[in-house]
């Protein structure tokens, strides 16, 4: 299928070249008013976000920022998504289509003031079933002039796995409750049947209910603020500003695309296996056809959809295309429907990035869609040269666990104790950040105190691992090493999907970041203990995923054996088991031997790089003891010059 989001008249004069009269004729107001109104609408979605964060009960919203707010235009404008919050990218990219598809299917003529329409079907609106879209029409003089929207992750939406995060579910029927477009509130009154449908199928209705109420109030607030802006500036200026916002994005992206040399560029990224067995790998393959101001992103050679729910839908793939091209070509492009106007997306039906129901299903969608970003980076970095951006850690290595406390209370922990956060790659501007989230996400990192308060766990270790940033003139971000000690028996669902080959691709001569892995350390005597990081410490581990030495079970990407993450569909762990997750490293930018020796010395002092790694990867000879005398470290300049010469 081929998708172009909005038609564009490329013969139109660029916005900056419009006269004042031409601008007013196109957008229904002057430039100053459009700029002011655009910023005021940004305030609307940020105000809603702040209120929701303050009131949220579910930890995945409260601690992870797992939601987004948008404003879309009316049907006569083809529902453009013109304003987005500073929040979750995988939600923002799909919300324009989600709103259009839900409203068109339900029928815009049936909507009334005070209605809230919901839908969570991944095939109608992207994402997965836990991510529910809430859509509220905004009326002016009896007609719909906008939609104010929120998408928020619900802690559980039924299915065979508490919380939903699992790669082992086989089809949409195991995945969870699917809600077609239907009203949750009708003219301001709750629809009892819809509430009952949801809470009869979910495990934690007590946390979902107050979040639903808060979402309703934030939508009320958003509508009130939008109506206030319409009253102040007029409906023509408001509607024109929505068009202006999308046109601005389209124009800036069009100019960014034009700077890329014409040509056909190929890239790929690997997902190790699905949740059924390790007999199949899944490779995302992309060909970018760049001509003039247009680019076609062809994913049709991507492998067929997985047999378990690690797939994503075509709308998620479209989101990742927008994220990748924005980051590589112009990070200042505003993320609106206009972002994709000069981008065509080509997919074949039924691939891992264009899944079709019922088999396979969509749950861990950000993993497959994140691989789309990696594949585009792989394709474009060679042609972008110094403008290239190195890759990130690739997989969130998502952890989901549940069990009973000693007094019999049920507990759950989701997306807190795996490798959900990790490094980015380096750029021409500097080293990669060592602790953030995937390029397609924008989450917060839950506080350790919150994690330990809500679940029977202690986070023993959360640190940067040495020698794990991709070498370069600018170093990739370091991998994150996290140890979590679980006090009670637990059912653990572990999903590290990209440990076979580096996800942190290099840029402009930089080297990739190394791969990570995941292990369980049972307690043979039931005692609680710390686990070391030397190779010998892994002998008593149970490998979950990674390419590991068969004897020591330590990382060995060159000669090791692959361990399959779902060899146990549910990892049943005894009390006082330690879960260790090591993420992949971020890619490096530029020739490593061009890195300033003083920067390498600083990395050794801060234990981003070992003394051996400084010599091996950067040709810098550092003398001293970084543990016992970090301030006494020095560079052997003569030995460094000789080593770099060799």
XYZ file of C-alpha atoms in Angstrom:
646
model
C 0.000 0.000 0.000
C 1.124 3.583 -0.628
C 0.209 6.414 1.723
C 0.650 10.165 1.233
C -0.853 11.970 4.174
C -1.854 15.275 2.621
C -2.004 16.628 -0.932
C 0.256 19.568 -1.510
C 0.409 22.199 -4.196
C 4.168 22.523 -4.577
C 3.685 25.515 -6.865
C 2.481 27.556 -3.906
C 4.751 30.364 -2.835
C 6.768 29.501 0.306
C 5.242 30.971 3.447
C 8.124 33.341 4.096
C 7.756 34.831 0.618
C 4.029 35.566 0.928
C 3.000 39.170 1.087
C 0.879 40.224 4.040
C -2.255 40.154 1.900
C -1.379 36.739 0.458
C -0.744 35.363 3.946
C -4.083 36.677 5.212
C -5.902 35.256 2.193
C -4.360 31.833 2.721
C -4.645 31.603 6.526
C -7.463 33.932 7.552
C -5.275 36.160 9.741
C -2.001 38.058 9.757
C 1.392 36.512 10.516
C 1.557 37.843 14.040
C -1.851 36.464 14.956
C -1.007 33.064 13.464
C 2.218 32.907 15.480
C 0.519 33.969 18.700
C -2.389 31.600 18.221
C -0.066 28.713 17.336
C 1.816 29.233 20.609
C -1.405 29.559 22.569
C -2.531 26.181 21.209
C 0.806 24.695 22.290
C -0.064 25.975 25.752
C -3.414 24.161 25.596
C -1.871 20.702 25.133
C 0.924 21.356 27.629
C -1.581 22.592 30.217
C -3.597 19.408 29.724
C -0.435 17.314 30.077
C 0.606 19.020 33.287
C -2.821 18.522 34.825
C -2.940 14.867 33.877
C 0.548 14.161 35.244
C -0.446 15.757 38.534
C -3.605 13.666 38.899
C -2.672 10.293 37.349
C -2.995 7.127 39.439
C -1.492 4.512 37.102
C 2.290 4.324 37.532
C 2.882 3.969 33.794
C 1.304 7.398 33.344
C 2.392 8.970 36.616
C 6.017 7.807 36.403
C 6.556 7.101 32.702
C 4.692 9.982 30.967
C 3.003 7.365 28.768
C 0.436 9.626 27.105
C 0.056 12.432 24.575
C -2.294 15.323 23.775
C -3.110 16.680 20.313
C -5.413 19.091 18.523
C -6.847 18.129 15.123
C -8.870 20.127 12.650
C -12.376 19.382 11.351
C -13.554 17.114 8.552
C -13.499 19.851 5.885
C -9.742 20.176 6.501
C -9.310 16.352 6.465
C -8.648 16.224 10.228
C -5.097 17.668 10.229
C -3.103 17.045 13.411
C -1.766 20.562 13.914
C -0.677 20.743 17.552
C 1.032 18.110 19.717
C 2.281 17.942 23.280
C 5.905 17.413 24.236
C 5.325 13.760 25.036
C 5.282 10.253 23.614
C 6.329 10.236 19.945
C 4.865 6.814 19.134
C 1.471 8.230 20.151
C 1.834 11.584 18.440
C 2.687 10.139 15.052
C -0.413 7.956 14.925
C -2.940 10.291 16.518
C -3.780 12.213 13.360
C -4.848 9.003 11.636
C -6.436 7.596 14.801
C -8.718 10.616 15.182
C -9.701 10.644 11.514
C -10.387 6.910 11.360
C -12.380 6.813 14.598
C -14.508 9.866 13.804
C -15.201 8.832 10.204
C -16.234 5.324 11.272
C -18.432 6.552 14.117
C -19.911 9.344 12.039
C -19.076 13.008 12.684
C -22.740 13.907 12.206
C -23.630 11.801 15.272
C -21.253 13.624 17.625
C -22.668 16.165 20.074
C -21.149 18.688 22.494
C -19.812 16.927 25.584
C -19.178 13.608 23.789
C -15.947 11.661 24.264
C -15.229 9.043 21.626
C -12.734 6.260 22.391
C -10.923 3.610 20.367
C -7.928 1.374 21.055
C -7.777 -0.896 17.991
C -4.165 -1.015 16.691
C -5.362 -1.585 13.141
C -7.647 1.455 13.173
C -5.342 3.852 14.957
C -1.897 2.375 15.606
C -0.139 1.524 18.890
C -1.460 -1.406 20.999
C -4.663 -2.168 22.887
C -3.433 -0.659 26.163
C -3.176 2.720 24.437
C -6.655 4.209 24.377
C -7.421 7.297 22.290
C -9.933 9.757 23.815
C -11.425 12.186 21.274
C -13.602 15.192 22.101
C -15.249 17.344 19.421
C -15.091 21.120 19.821
C -18.185 22.915 18.519
C -18.603 26.538 17.431
C -21.939 27.884 16.245
C -23.315 24.371 15.962
C -20.504 22.845 13.886
C -17.353 20.895 14.744
C -14.288 23.104 14.288
C -11.679 20.922 16.031
C -10.991 17.827 18.074
C -9.019 17.873 21.301
C -7.510 14.473 22.009
C -5.578 12.408 24.504
C -4.008 8.986 24.149
C -3.028 7.305 27.397
C -1.621 3.894 28.233
C -3.920 1.900 30.509
C -2.129 -0.398 32.928
C -4.168 -3.406 31.804
C -6.695 -4.058 29.041
C -7.330 -7.738 29.620
C -5.790 -10.563 27.627
C -3.759 -13.524 28.836
C -0.909 -11.550 30.443
C -1.348 -9.080 33.326
C -0.337 -5.687 31.987
C -0.075 -7.028 28.447
C 3.690 -6.735 27.931
C 4.639 -10.106 26.505
C 6.066 -11.372 23.228
C 4.489 -14.821 23.576
C 0.831 -14.037 22.811
C -0.139 -15.630 19.506
C -3.059 -13.600 18.158
C -5.407 -10.687 18.687
C -7.753 -12.804 20.812
C -5.048 -13.376 23.440
C -3.879 -9.792 23.244
C -6.629 -7.964 25.124
C -9.887 -6.074 24.801
C -10.362 -4.321 21.433
C -12.629 -1.269 21.556
C -14.062 0.031 18.269
C -15.020 3.725 18.036
C -17.699 4.200 20.717
C -18.762 6.822 23.255
C -17.369 6.803 26.778
C -19.215 10.019 27.608
C -22.367 11.168 25.831
C -23.216 14.865 26.143
C -21.167 15.007 29.321
C -22.702 11.918 30.928
C -20.769 8.637 31.350
C -21.957 5.756 29.163
C -22.423 2.947 31.666
C -22.250 0.163 29.083
C -18.835 1.285 27.809
C -17.424 1.639 31.313
C -18.756 -1.822 32.191
C -17.285 -3.332 29.042
C -13.834 -2.035 29.942
C -13.864 -2.789 33.659
C -15.330 -6.259 33.162
C -12.262 -7.105 31.085
C -9.397 -5.427 32.940
C -7.556 -6.315 36.122
C -6.975 -2.874 37.646
C -10.157 -0.913 37.140
C -9.530 0.837 40.444
C -6.569 2.667 38.904
C -8.108 3.122 35.473
C -11.292 4.788 36.725
C -9.678 7.882 38.297
C -7.432 8.240 35.261
C -10.495 8.170 32.993
C -12.091 10.882 35.118
C -8.941 12.982 34.928
C -8.762 12.545 31.149
C -12.368 13.745 30.917
C -11.508 16.871 32.887
C -8.390 17.553 30.799
C -10.481 17.264 27.622
C -12.974 19.699 29.164
C -10.083 22.050 29.878
C -8.706 21.694 26.363
C -12.085 22.435 24.818
C -12.582 25.441 27.084
C -9.192 26.904 26.166
C -9.732 26.324 22.450
C -13.153 27.970 22.590
C -11.594 30.905 24.420
C -9.052 31.347 21.638
C -11.775 31.193 19.006
C -13.778 33.849 20.843
C -10.708 36.065 21.062
C -9.268 35.657 17.551
C -12.187 34.374 15.488
C -12.918 30.992 13.983
C -11.324 31.872 10.641
C -8.023 32.726 12.313
C -8.214 29.552 14.401
C -8.839 27.269 11.406
C -6.246 29.116 9.365
C -3.675 28.644 12.108
C -4.244 24.883 12.033
C -3.466 24.943 8.321
C -0.499 27.253 8.887
C 0.964 24.884 11.496
C 0.829 21.921 9.104
C 2.084 23.948 6.138
C 5.061 25.164 8.179
C 6.053 21.591 9.002
C 5.622 20.460 5.418
C 7.664 23.325 4.041
C 10.551 22.809 6.441
C 10.628 19.045 5.840
C 10.435 19.605 2.078
C 13.493 21.860 2.250
C 15.340 19.310 4.403
C 14.599 16.504 1.956
C 15.835 18.637 -0.936
C 19.299 18.881 0.679
C 19.795 15.102 0.437
C 21.496 14.037 -2.829
C 19.175 12.239 -5.214
C 19.626 8.487 -5.185
C 18.438 5.136 -3.870
C 19.654 4.185 -0.400
C 19.333 0.831 1.338
C 19.359 -0.084 5.022
C 18.197 -2.787 7.395
C 17.797 -3.689 11.055
C 17.365 -7.062 12.743
C 14.891 -8.301 15.336
C 16.303 -11.528 16.798
C 13.206 -13.722 17.004
C 9.550 -13.790 17.936
C 8.031 -15.323 21.059
C 7.364 -18.749 19.534
C 10.892 -20.073 18.961
C 14.247 -18.857 17.649
C 14.022 -20.483 14.217
C 13.116 -17.224 12.452
C 14.793 -13.837 12.404
C 12.951 -10.730 11.279
C 14.753 -8.129 9.221
C 13.329 -4.712 8.466
C 14.556 -3.654 5.014
C 14.186 -0.154 3.664
C 14.972 1.483 0.329
C 14.804 5.254 0.204
C 14.124 6.696 -3.247
C 15.093 10.380 -3.036
C 14.174 12.650 -5.939
C 14.128 16.423 -5.652
C 11.854 17.479 -2.783
C 10.257 14.051 -2.378
C 11.324 10.835 -0.739
C 9.704 7.422 -1.001
C 10.308 5.057 1.900
C 9.878 1.515 0.616
C 9.533 -1.155 3.318
C 8.021 -3.775 1.037
C 11.017 -6.147 1.283
C 10.671 -6.416 5.058
C 10.160 -9.938 6.426
C 6.635 -11.233 6.923
C 4.837 -10.559 10.174
C 5.902 -12.456 13.262
C 3.930 -15.369 14.679
C 3.551 -13.631 18.036
C 2.574 -10.098 18.951
C 5.900 -8.330 18.397
C 4.584 -6.709 15.197
C 3.582 -3.126 14.555
C 0.997 -1.662 12.220
C 1.553 0.507 9.174
C 0.606 3.655 11.120
C 3.375 2.908 13.637
C 5.816 2.432 10.749
C 4.689 5.779 9.343
C 5.393 7.392 12.714
C 8.926 5.992 12.753
C 9.575 7.264 9.249
C 8.642 10.754 10.442
C 10.827 10.458 13.545
C 13.858 9.148 11.639
C 13.746 11.735 8.873
C 13.133 14.572 11.331
C 16.111 13.570 13.474
C 18.437 13.050 10.510
C 17.416 15.915 8.246
C 16.104 18.703 10.485
C 15.256 18.179 14.175
C 13.448 21.535 14.229
C 10.657 20.385 11.910
C 7.436 20.737 13.977
C 5.788 17.324 14.308
C 2.384 17.721 12.655
C 0.440 16.034 9.876
C 2.421 18.179 7.468
C 5.636 16.354 8.374
C 4.753 13.536 5.952
C 3.418 15.635 3.059
C 6.442 15.039 0.824
C 7.018 11.488 2.051
C 5.470 8.407 0.472
C 5.396 5.173 2.453
C 5.279 1.861 0.617
C 4.654 -1.391 2.461
C 3.516 -4.877 1.628
C 0.553 -6.179 3.634
C 1.402 -8.602 6.397
C 5.001 -7.731 7.280
C 6.412 -7.211 10.767
C 5.870 -3.462 10.243
C 2.446 -3.750 8.549
C 0.774 -6.520 10.520
C -2.690 -7.828 9.684
C -5.074 -9.624 12.072
C -5.776 -12.088 13.518
C -2.493 -14.017 13.854
C 0.640 -12.442 15.219
C -1.064 -9.397 16.596
C 0.351 -6.092 17.803
C 1.608 -5.528 21.334
C 5.356 -4.790 21.475
C 4.844 -2.418 18.555
C 7.585 0.098 19.421
C 10.237 -2.593 18.944
C 9.392 -3.244 15.284
C 8.727 0.426 14.580
C 11.998 1.338 16.315
C 13.786 -1.018 13.933
C 12.382 1.098 11.086
C 14.272 4.065 12.546
C 17.463 2.003 12.781
C 17.098 0.845 9.180
C 16.648 4.416 7.911
C 19.708 5.538 9.885
C 21.620 2.626 8.350
C 20.546 3.769 4.886
C 21.087 7.520 5.172
C 24.113 7.886 7.463
C 26.610 6.999 4.704
C 25.258 9.696 2.375
C 24.761 12.339 5.080
C 28.415 12.252 6.137
C 29.063 14.690 8.962
C 25.306 15.352 9.260
C 24.715 11.704 10.193
C 23.381 10.624 13.574
C 24.544 7.427 15.265
C 22.001 4.845 16.445
C 20.489 4.255 19.874
C 20.200 1.151 22.080
C 17.495 -0.319 19.889
C 15.282 -2.280 22.285
C 13.661 -1.352 25.570
C 14.273 -4.908 26.828
C 10.889 -4.522 28.461
C 10.271 -6.168 31.815
C 6.841 -7.062 33.143
C 6.382 -9.031 36.376
C 3.663 -9.973 38.848
C 3.199 -12.124 41.922
C 1.960 -12.210 45.517
C 3.455 -10.550 48.539
C 4.078 -12.566 51.700
C 0.675 -11.504 53.034
C -1.095 -12.587 49.821
C -1.566 -9.236 48.051
C -1.229 -9.178 44.266
C 1.505 -6.929 42.871
C 2.667 -5.982 39.410
C 5.595 -4.088 37.937
C 5.644 -2.931 34.320
C 8.394 -1.219 32.289
C 10.482 -0.329 35.327
C 13.168 -2.950 35.907
C 14.292 -4.003 32.436
C 16.394 -1.969 30.017
C 13.690 0.537 29.252
C 16.169 3.428 29.343
C 19.560 3.527 27.667
C 21.923 5.488 25.406
C 21.628 7.504 22.238
C 24.262 7.739 19.552
C 26.707 10.575 19.036
C 26.336 13.437 16.546
C 28.485 16.205 15.115
C 27.454 18.250 18.169
C 28.974 15.909 20.759
C 28.862 12.626 22.639
C 25.672 10.618 22.884
C 23.517 10.864 25.995
C 23.980 7.762 28.132
C 20.557 7.551 29.759
C 17.380 8.383 27.896
C 14.807 6.416 25.872
C 14.529 5.175 22.296
C 14.372 7.782 19.537
C 10.666 7.006 19.080
C 9.797 7.494 22.751
C 9.866 10.398 25.194
C 9.300 8.870 28.605
C 10.396 9.771 32.078
C 12.531 7.430 34.165
C 10.594 6.193 37.212
C 12.205 7.121 40.509
C 13.918 4.214 42.266
C 11.991 5.018 45.436
C 8.702 4.731 43.542
C 9.663 1.387 41.990
C 10.599 -0.037 45.379
C 7.499 1.393 47.046
C 5.090 -0.212 44.576
C 6.664 -3.674 44.182
C 8.697 -6.140 46.321
C 11.976 -5.226 44.653
C 15.210 -3.397 45.352
C 17.146 -1.790 42.516
C 20.669 -2.851 43.440
C 22.493 -1.336 40.504
C 21.764 1.253 37.819
C 24.981 2.440 36.231
C 26.805 3.097 32.977
C 28.771 0.066 31.797
C 32.406 0.592 30.864
C 33.559 0.322 27.221
C 30.002 0.185 25.868
C 29.748 3.514 24.029
C 30.528 3.239 20.313
C 34.019 4.669 19.702
C 34.230 7.848 17.670
C 35.494 11.394 17.568
C 32.351 11.813 19.611
C 31.613 8.757 21.740
C 28.278 6.981 21.751
C 26.321 6.922 24.977
C 27.255 4.146 27.395
C 25.004 1.133 27.925
C 22.955 0.937 31.102
C 23.508 -1.947 33.518
C 20.609 -2.560 35.902
C 20.244 -5.181 38.672
C 16.870 -5.741 40.363
C 16.488 -8.047 43.399
C 12.984 -9.568 43.673
C 11.955 -10.486 47.223
C 9.081 -12.806 46.321
C 8.427 -15.495 43.748
C 7.424 -13.860 40.473
C 6.213 -14.434 36.957
C 8.577 -12.457 34.741
C 7.964 -11.604 31.080
C 11.251 -10.541 29.495
C 11.511 -9.048 26.018
C 15.033 -8.197 24.821
C 14.640 -8.313 21.039
C 17.877 -6.969 19.537
C 20.969 -8.663 20.941
C 22.367 -10.376 17.802
C 23.770 -7.363 15.973
C 24.430 -3.753 16.987
C 21.498 -1.357 16.942
C 23.703 1.648 17.718
C 24.984 2.064 14.168
C 27.930 4.418 13.715
C 27.942 7.678 11.753
C 30.639 9.485 9.738
C 33.264 6.839 10.461
C 32.208 6.142 14.044
C 31.910 2.574 15.252
C 28.738 0.824 16.447
C 27.894 0.448 20.094
C 28.241 -3.147 21.365
C 25.322 -5.458 22.070
C 23.804 -6.113 25.470
C 22.171 -9.106 27.135
C 19.929 -10.199 30.003
C 20.504 -12.718 32.805
C 18.773 -14.132 35.893
C 20.802 -14.940 39.005
C 18.911 -17.371 41.253
C 19.840 -17.456 44.926
C 20.910 -21.044 45.708
C 20.678 -20.549 49.478
C 17.789 -18.060 49.452
C 20.033 -15.233 50.651
C 20.048 -11.729 49.215
C 23.309 -10.687 47.589
C 25.051 -8.395 45.152
C 26.353 -9.748 41.859
C 29.756 -8.737 40.492
C 30.463 -7.600 36.943
C 33.596 -9.612 36.095
C 33.222 -12.403 33.540
C 33.400 -15.105 36.242
C 30.334 -13.644 37.964
C 28.105 -14.964 35.166
C 28.895 -18.673 35.605
C 25.999 -19.172 38.018
C 23.535 -17.169 35.940
C 20.613 -18.308 33.829
C 21.019 -16.554 30.462
C 17.847 -14.960 29.145
C 19.119 -13.313 25.961
C 22.311 -12.319 24.242
C 25.321 -13.729 22.420
C 27.274 -15.274 25.282
C 30.339 -17.398 25.947
C 29.106 -21.004 26.308
C 31.275 -21.614 29.358
C 31.339 -18.375 31.341
C 27.968 -17.052 30.069
C 29.543 -13.607 29.796
C 29.111 -11.453 26.687
C 30.979 -12.741 23.641
C 29.526 -11.074 20.509
C 32.250 -12.458 18.235
C 32.287 -16.160 19.133
C 29.427 -16.714 21.564
C 26.128 -18.540 21.230
C 22.753 -16.812 20.981
C 20.336 -17.290 23.873
C 16.670 -17.015 23.027
C 14.658 -14.659 25.236
C 11.437 -16.728 25.203
C 12.953 -20.159 25.814
C 10.772 -19.816 28.896
C 7.524 -18.072 27.843
C 7.147 -16.988 31.465
C 10.250 -16.982 33.637
C 9.197 -18.348 37.029
C 11.662 -16.973 39.556
C 12.160 -17.894 43.206
C 12.479 -15.307 45.998
C 15.684 -13.252 46.006
C 16.418 -13.760 42.327
C 18.383 -10.937 40.677
C 17.466 -9.795 37.174
C 20.321 -8.129 35.268
C 19.759 -6.170 32.076
C 22.566 -4.675 29.993
C 21.334 -2.515 27.122
C 23.062 -2.075 23.781
C 25.463 0.853 23.470
C 24.984 3.994 21.415
C 26.921 4.427 18.173
C 29.947 6.667 17.760
C 30.350 9.608 15.374
C 33.590 10.290 13.480
C 36.997 8.635 13.443
C 37.809 7.351 16.960
C 41.504 8.188 16.501
C 40.532 11.820 15.964
C 39.044 12.053 19.450
C 40.950 14.481 21.624
C 43.252 12.554 24.006
C 42.044 14.792 26.830
C 38.469 13.632 26.171
C 39.612 10.003 26.306
C 41.421 10.697 29.579
C 38.243 12.215 30.971
C 36.293 9.110 29.888
C 38.798 6.841 31.649
C 38.585 8.941 34.802
C 34.775 8.753 34.714
C 34.877 5.012 33.872
C 33.135 5.287 30.540
C 36.276 3.807 28.972
C 38.862 1.431 30.454
C 42.613 1.936 30.133
C 42.702 -1.024 27.749
C 39.771 0.392 25.792
C 41.478 3.772 25.510
C 44.443 2.149 23.789
C 42.446 -0.322 21.710
C 39.649 1.962 20.512
C 41.232 5.425 20.544
C 44.995 4.903 20.379
C 45.446 6.793 23.647
C 47.806 5.460 26.311
C 46.565 6.370 29.789
C 48.746 5.704 32.821
C 47.482 5.368 36.389
C 44.711 3.783 38.444
C 41.193 5.072 37.675
C 39.690 3.424 40.762
C 42.163 4.394 43.465
C 43.670 7.565 42.024
C 41.461 8.986 39.260
C 42.951 12.469 39.594
C 46.441 11.013 39.107
C 45.686 9.626 35.655
C 47.795 11.052 32.842
C 48.353 10.599 29.128
C 51.650 9.106 27.947
C 51.960 11.448 24.997
C 54.920 9.743 23.340
C 53.336 6.308 23.575
C 50.029 7.733 22.336
C 51.676 9.332 19.312
C 53.444 6.081 18.482
C 50.288 3.992 18.931
C 48.194 6.317 16.774
C 50.895 6.313 14.120
C 50.795 2.498 13.997
